[in-house]
Amino acid sequence: LEYDKCERNCKIQKKNRNKCQYCRFRKCLAVGMSHNAIRFGRIPQSEKQRLKAEQDVSGKEQHESKQLDTKSLTRQMHEAYLKHFHMNKAKARVFLTGKTSTPPFVIHDMDTLQHAERKLLTQLLGNVASGDVSTLQEREVEARIFLFCQYASVATVTEVTEFAKAVPGFATLDLNDQVTLLKYGVYEALFALLASCMNKDGLLMAHGGGFITREFLKSLRKPFSDMMEPKFQFAMRFNALELDDSDLALFVAAIICCGDRPGLSNVSQIEGIQESIIHALRLHLLSNHP
């Protein structure tokens, strides 16, 4: 709104309020009215209702558009999760609840461990040279189990990396930022993923071919036994949330795209990506776990 400037500082009263529009406008602002309130106060009631209706429709359309974007992100992350992680939670639950025709081989003592090593060597170690296998079998049992876990972790790190590339906006980040995010986020993501393969009794391994009991892991000498027990404790608390793969997909994506990692160059861009993911996760949890 623009009026001819007046320097007289006119006194505005009810009877003469329309004599000087400029001074009236300044008085309205002085008492705290907004520009929009002043403008709407000067139009007919029917026009105000029409403008308000248009604003309501516009706001509703924007809200619906954001909901569609959020659902699209949720679906995209879920599909990428199922594509890149070989042992997702749905698959793991089939083995852990005994709903498969080929149950995992249970490792509960030294004899069953040795049998499993012969039976599941390919699944446990992947493409390892025969010389390395011979050397490995000469090591102590704790060292062998630790190396099995290492091989499994390397495979999962590769899966996390491929999954990260599917997060909208991740591939457009500075390459050094991508490396930093994976460097700091990958093991946090691993703990969340590992929980899917655990229950109170043990850990699923070798792509579902084996199941090593918690009690057997506890019986191993320190420090290996001390390393595994906290992971079981975390898994029990985490699994109590009853998240499914669609929830975990967004959760892992949010872990990866964390803007407070040291050494990042474009924090605001990364935080923007994470905020979108967290918003989608919040809405999805409300819908998926009412």
Short mmCIF file of C-alpha atoms in Angstrom, two decimals:
data_model
loop_
_atom_site.label_atom_id
_atom_site.label_comp_id
_atom_site.label_asym_id
_atom_site.label_seq_id
_atom_site.Cartn_x
_atom_site.Cartn_y
_atom_site.Cartn_z
CA LEU A 1 0.00 0.00 0.00
CA GLU A 2 1.31 3.46 -0.95
CA TYR A 3 -0.14 6.85 0.01
CA ASP A 4 0.93 10.45 -0.58
CA LYS A 5 3.36 11.32 2.16
CA CYS A 6 2.06 13.62 4.91
CA GLU A 7 4.32 15.46 7.38
CA ARG A 8 1.54 16.98 9.50
CA ASN A 9 1.16 13.96 11.82
CA CYS A 10 -2.62 14.21 11.63
CA LYS A 11 -4.68 13.20 14.63
CA ILE A 12 -6.69 10.12 13.68
CA GLN A 13 -10.11 9.72 15.27
CA LYS A 14 -13.21 7.75 14.35
CA LYS A 15 -14.98 10.74 12.78
CA ASN A 16 -12.08 11.92 10.61
CA ARG A 17 -10.12 8.70 10.05
CA ASN A 18 -10.53 8.81 6.25
CA LYS A 19 -9.25 12.40 5.80
CA CYS A 20 -5.57 11.41 5.79
CA GLN A 21 -4.91 7.88 4.58
CA TYR A 22 -1.13 8.16 5.10
CA CYS A 23 -1.35 9.09 8.80
CA ARG A 24 -4.07 6.50 9.33
CA PHE A 25 -1.83 3.85 7.76
CA ARG A 26 1.12 4.83 9.99
CA LYS A 27 -1.09 4.69 13.09
CA CYS A 28 -2.29 1.20 12.15
CA LEU A 29 1.31 0.01 11.84
CA ALA A 30 2.24 1.72 15.11
CA VAL A 31 -0.39 -0.20 17.07
CA GLY A 32 0.87 -3.53 15.70
CA MET A 33 -1.31 -4.27 12.67
CA SER A 34 0.37 -6.13 9.80
CA HIS A 35 0.35 -4.92 6.20
CA ASN A 36 -1.96 -7.82 5.28
CA ALA A 37 -4.36 -7.04 8.12
CA ILE A 38 -4.58 -3.43 6.96
CA ARG A 39 -5.10 -4.50 3.35
CA PHE A 40 -7.76 -7.10 4.17
CA GLY A 41 -9.52 -4.59 6.40
CA ARG A 42 -10.14 -2.39 3.38
CA ILE A 43 -11.87 -4.98 1.19
CA PRO A 44 -15.43 -6.37 1.35
CA GLN A 45 -16.14 -9.43 3.49
CA SER A 46 -16.93 -11.54 0.42
CA GLU A 47 -13.54 -10.70 -1.09
CA LYS A 48 -11.77 -11.58 2.14
CA GLN A 49 -13.51 -14.97 2.18
CA ARG A 50 -12.54 -15.60 -1.44
CA LEU A 51 -8.88 -14.78 -0.78
CA LYS A 52 -8.85 -16.95 2.35
CA ALA A 53 -10.40 -19.85 0.41
CA GLU A 54 -7.70 -19.52 -2.27
CA GLN A 55 -5.00 -19.57 0.40
CA ASP A 56 -6.54 -22.67 2.01
CA VAL A 57 -6.66 -24.49 -1.35
CA SER A 58 -3.07 -23.51 -2.13
CA GLY A 59 -1.91 -24.68 1.31
CA LYS A 60 -3.76 -27.99 0.91
CA GLU A 61 -2.20 -28.58 -2.52
CA GLN A 62 1.28 -27.88 -1.15
CA HIS A 63 0.66 -30.26 1.77
CA GLU A 64 -0.55 -33.03 -0.57
CA SER A 65 2.45 -32.48 -2.84
CA LYS A 66 4.83 -32.84 0.13
CA GLN A 67 3.03 -36.02 1.21
CA LEU A 68 3.48 -37.50 -2.27
CA ASP A 69 7.19 -36.59 -2.22
CA THR A 70 7.56 -38.19 1.21
CA LYS A 71 5.82 -41.41 0.15
CA SER A 72 7.96 -41.52 -2.99
CA LEU A 73 11.13 -41.19 -0.89
CA THR A 74 9.96 -43.92 1.49
CA ARG A 75 9.20 -46.29 -1.39
CA GLN A 76 12.50 -45.50 -3.12
CA MET A 77 14.54 -46.20 0.02
CA HIS A 78 12.66 -49.43 0.75
CA GLU A 79 13.26 -50.72 -2.78
CA ALA A 80 16.97 -49.82 -2.59
CA TYR A 81 17.24 -51.53 0.80
CA LEU A 82 15.76 -54.78 -0.48
CA LYS A 83 17.94 -54.61 -3.59
CA HIS A 84 21.31 -54.00 -1.95
CA PHE A 85 21.14 -55.86 1.39
CA HIS A 86 21.30 -59.61 0.86
CA MET A 87 20.03 -60.49 4.34
CA ASN A 88 17.21 -58.09 5.13
CA LYS A 89 15.06 -58.39 8.23
CA ALA A 90 12.18 -60.18 6.50
CA LYS A 91 14.54 -62.92 5.26
CA ALA A 92 16.32 -63.17 8.60
CA ARG A 93 13.05 -63.57 10.51
CA VAL A 94 12.12 -66.55 8.31
CA PHE A 95 15.29 -68.35 9.45
CA LEU A 96 15.13 -67.18 13.07
CA THR A 97 11.50 -68.23 13.54
CA GLY A 98 11.99 -71.66 11.95
CA LYS A 99 9.68 -70.99 9.00
CA THR A 100 12.08 -72.34 6.38
CA SER A 101 12.45 -75.81 4.91
CA THR A 102 16.25 -75.48 5.20
CA PRO A 103 16.95 -74.38 8.79
CA PRO A 104 20.41 -73.00 9.61
CA PHE A 105 23.09 -75.29 11.02
CA VAL A 106 23.35 -74.57 14.77
CA ILE A 107 26.83 -73.94 16.18
CA HIS A 108 26.83 -74.45 19.94
CA ASP A 109 30.22 -76.02 20.75
CA MET A 110 33.66 -76.75 19.26
CA ASP A 111 32.52 -79.88 17.41
CA THR A 112 29.62 -78.15 15.67
CA LEU A 113 31.89 -75.19 14.86
CA GLN A 114 34.38 -77.45 13.10
CA HIS A 115 31.56 -79.19 11.26
CA ALA A 116 30.14 -75.82 10.20
CA GLU A 117 33.55 -74.68 8.95
CA ARG A 118 33.68 -77.66 6.62
CA LYS A 119 30.04 -77.37 5.58
CA LEU A 120 29.72 -73.59 5.24
CA LEU A 121 33.23 -72.54 4.24
CA THR A 122 32.15 -70.81 1.03
CA GLN A 123 29.37 -68.84 2.75
CA LEU A 124 31.62 -67.96 5.69
CA LEU A 125 34.65 -66.81 3.74
CA GLY A 126 33.51 -66.13 0.21
CA ASN A 127 36.19 -66.28 -2.48
CA VAL A 128 39.24 -66.89 -0.29
CA ALA A 129 42.33 -68.55 -1.68
CA SER A 130 42.88 -72.14 -0.57
CA GLY A 131 46.22 -71.22 1.01
CA ASP A 132 44.49 -68.61 3.15
CA VAL A 133 41.91 -71.18 4.23
CA SER A 134 44.65 -73.61 5.32
CA THR A 135 46.37 -70.87 7.31
CA LEU A 136 43.07 -69.83 8.86
CA GLN A 137 42.24 -73.36 10.02
CA GLU A 138 45.52 -73.47 11.96
CA ARG A 139 44.49 -70.47 14.07
CA GLU A 140 42.70 -70.49 17.42
CA VAL A 141 38.91 -70.72 17.37
CA GLU A 142 38.44 -67.13 18.55
CA ALA A 143 40.65 -65.83 15.75
CA ARG A 144 38.75 -67.89 13.18
CA ILE A 145 35.34 -66.60 14.34
CA PHE A 146 36.69 -63.05 14.42
CA LEU A 147 37.85 -63.39 10.82
CA PHE A 148 34.49 -64.83 9.77
CA CYS A 149 32.90 -61.68 11.20
CA GLN A 150 35.44 -59.51 9.39
CA TYR A 151 34.66 -61.10 6.03
CA ALA A 152 30.94 -60.63 6.65
CA SER A 153 31.52 -56.99 7.64
CA VAL A 154 33.45 -56.26 4.45
CA ALA A 155 30.55 -57.60 2.37
CA THR A 156 28.06 -55.50 4.33
CA VAL A 157 30.20 -52.36 3.96
CA THR A 158 29.95 -52.84 0.20
CA GLU A 159 26.17 -53.19 0.51
CA VAL A 160 25.93 -50.01 2.62
CA THR A 161 27.99 -48.11 0.04
CA GLU A 162 25.71 -49.17 -2.81
CA PHE A 163 22.64 -48.34 -0.74
CA ALA A 164 24.02 -44.87 0.04
CA LYS A 165 24.29 -44.12 -3.68
CA ALA A 166 20.52 -44.64 -3.94
CA VAL A 167 19.77 -41.96 -1.32
CA PRO A 168 18.41 -38.91 -3.23
CA GLY A 169 21.07 -36.20 -3.20
CA PHE A 170 23.94 -38.36 -1.92
CA ALA A 171 25.58 -38.81 -5.32
CA THR A 172 25.56 -35.02 -5.90
CA LEU A 173 27.62 -34.36 -2.76
CA ASP A 174 31.31 -33.54 -2.92
CA LEU A 175 33.22 -36.82 -3.29
CA ASN A 176 35.23 -36.18 -0.12
CA ASP A 177 31.97 -35.64 1.79
CA GLN A 178 30.61 -38.93 0.45
CA VAL A 179 33.72 -40.75 1.67
CA THR A 180 33.53 -39.03 5.08
CA LEU A 181 29.87 -39.90 5.56
CA LEU A 182 30.52 -43.56 4.75
CA LYS A 183 33.67 -43.64 6.88
CA TYR A 184 31.84 -42.50 10.00
CA GLY A 185 28.38 -43.90 9.29
CA VAL A 186 29.04 -47.38 8.02
CA TYR A 187 29.67 -49.07 11.37
CA GLU A 188 26.69 -47.38 13.02
CA ALA A 189 24.62 -48.72 10.13
CA LEU A 190 26.21 -52.17 10.58
CA PHE A 191 24.99 -52.41 14.18
CA ALA A 192 21.43 -51.60 13.11
CA LEU A 193 21.62 -54.18 10.31
CA LEU A 194 23.25 -56.82 12.51
CA ALA A 195 20.35 -56.61 14.96
CA SER A 196 18.05 -58.01 12.25
CA CYS A 197 20.11 -61.22 12.27
CA MET A 198 20.03 -61.66 16.05
CA ASN A 199 17.62 -62.88 18.67
CA LYS A 200 18.09 -63.53 22.38
CA ASP A 201 19.59 -66.95 21.64
CA GLY A 202 22.16 -66.24 18.96
CA LEU A 203 23.31 -64.82 15.64
CA LEU A 204 22.40 -65.84 12.10
CA MET A 205 25.46 -66.12 9.84
CA ALA A 206 26.68 -67.41 6.46
CA HIS A 207 23.67 -65.96 4.59
CA GLY A 208 21.29 -67.95 6.78
CA GLY A 209 23.26 -71.19 6.54
CA GLY A 210 24.45 -71.11 10.14
CA PHE A 211 23.32 -69.97 13.58
CA ILE A 212 25.90 -69.49 16.34
CA THR A 213 24.49 -69.50 19.86
CA ARG A 214 24.93 -66.64 22.29
CA GLU A 215 26.08 -69.02 25.03
CA PHE A 216 28.84 -70.45 22.83
CA LEU A 217 30.08 -66.93 22.04
CA LYS A 218 30.05 -66.14 25.77
CA SER A 219 32.18 -69.24 26.44
CA LEU A 220 35.02 -68.03 24.23
CA ARG A 221 38.01 -66.44 25.89
CA LYS A 222 38.24 -62.70 26.30
CA PRO A 223 38.26 -60.19 24.69
CA PHE A 224 36.11 -61.78 21.97
CA SER A 225 33.31 -62.80 24.35
CA ASP A 226 33.23 -59.25 25.73
CA MET A 227 32.99 -57.82 22.22
CA MET A 228 29.87 -59.73 21.24
CA GLU A 229 27.68 -59.50 24.35
CA PRO A 230 27.05 -55.70 24.12
CA LYS A 231 25.90 -56.20 20.54
CA PHE A 232 23.31 -58.72 21.71
CA GLN A 233 22.13 -56.32 24.40
CA PHE A 234 21.74 -53.53 21.85
CA ALA A 235 19.97 -55.87 19.40
CA MET A 236 17.40 -56.92 22.01
CA ARG A 237 16.49 -53.29 22.76
CA PHE A 238 16.51 -52.29 19.10
CA ASN A 239 14.44 -55.28 17.97
CA ALA A 240 11.85 -54.48 20.65
CA LEU A 241 10.89 -51.49 18.47
CA GLU A 242 9.60 -54.02 15.89
CA LEU A 243 10.82 -52.01 12.91
CA ASP A 244 10.40 -53.61 9.49
CA ASP A 245 12.58 -53.24 6.40
CA SER A 246 10.76 -50.12 5.19
CA ASP A 247 11.45 -48.44 8.56
CA LEU A 248 15.06 -49.62 8.63
CA ALA A 249 15.69 -48.34 5.10
CA LEU A 250 14.93 -44.76 6.17
CA PHE A 251 16.71 -45.21 9.51
CA VAL A 252 19.94 -46.40 7.86
CA ALA A 253 19.73 -43.62 5.26
CA ALA A 254 19.41 -41.06 8.08
CA ILE A 255 22.47 -42.54 9.81
CA ILE A 256 24.54 -42.25 6.65
CA CYS A 257 23.51 -38.66 5.85
CA CYS A 258 24.53 -37.15 9.19
CA GLY A 259 25.71 -33.55 8.99
CA ASP A 260 27.71 -33.53 12.25
CA ARG A 261 30.53 -35.78 10.99
CA PRO A 262 33.94 -34.09 11.33
CA GLY A 263 35.62 -32.77 8.19
CA LEU A 264 32.52 -32.20 6.02
CA SER A 265 32.69 -29.30 3.55
CA ASN A 266 28.99 -28.84 2.75
CA VAL A 267 27.15 -29.39 6.02
CA SER A 268 23.97 -27.51 5.06
CA GLN A 269 23.37 -29.66 1.96
CA ILE A 270 23.85 -32.87 3.95
CA GLU A 271 21.59 -31.65 6.75
CA GLY A 272 18.92 -30.86 4.15
CA ILE A 273 19.09 -34.43 2.85
CA GLN A 274 18.90 -35.86 6.37
CA GLU A 275 15.97 -33.62 7.34
CA SER A 276 13.97 -34.91 4.37
CA ILE A 277 14.74 -38.49 5.36
CA ILE A 278 13.88 -37.95 9.04
CA HIS A 279 10.63 -36.22 8.08
CA ALA A 280 9.73 -39.21 5.87
CA LEU A 281 10.71 -41.62 8.66
CA ARG A 282 8.58 -39.79 11.23
CA LEU A 283 5.49 -39.85 9.00
CA HIS A 284 6.12 -43.47 7.99
CA LEU A 285 6.43 -44.60 11.61
CA LEU A 286 3.17 -42.86 12.50
CA SER A 287 1.48 -44.66 9.61
CA ASN A 288 3.23 -48.02 10.02
CA HIS A 289 3.09 -48.20 13.83
CA PRO A 290 -0.09 -46.36 14.89
#
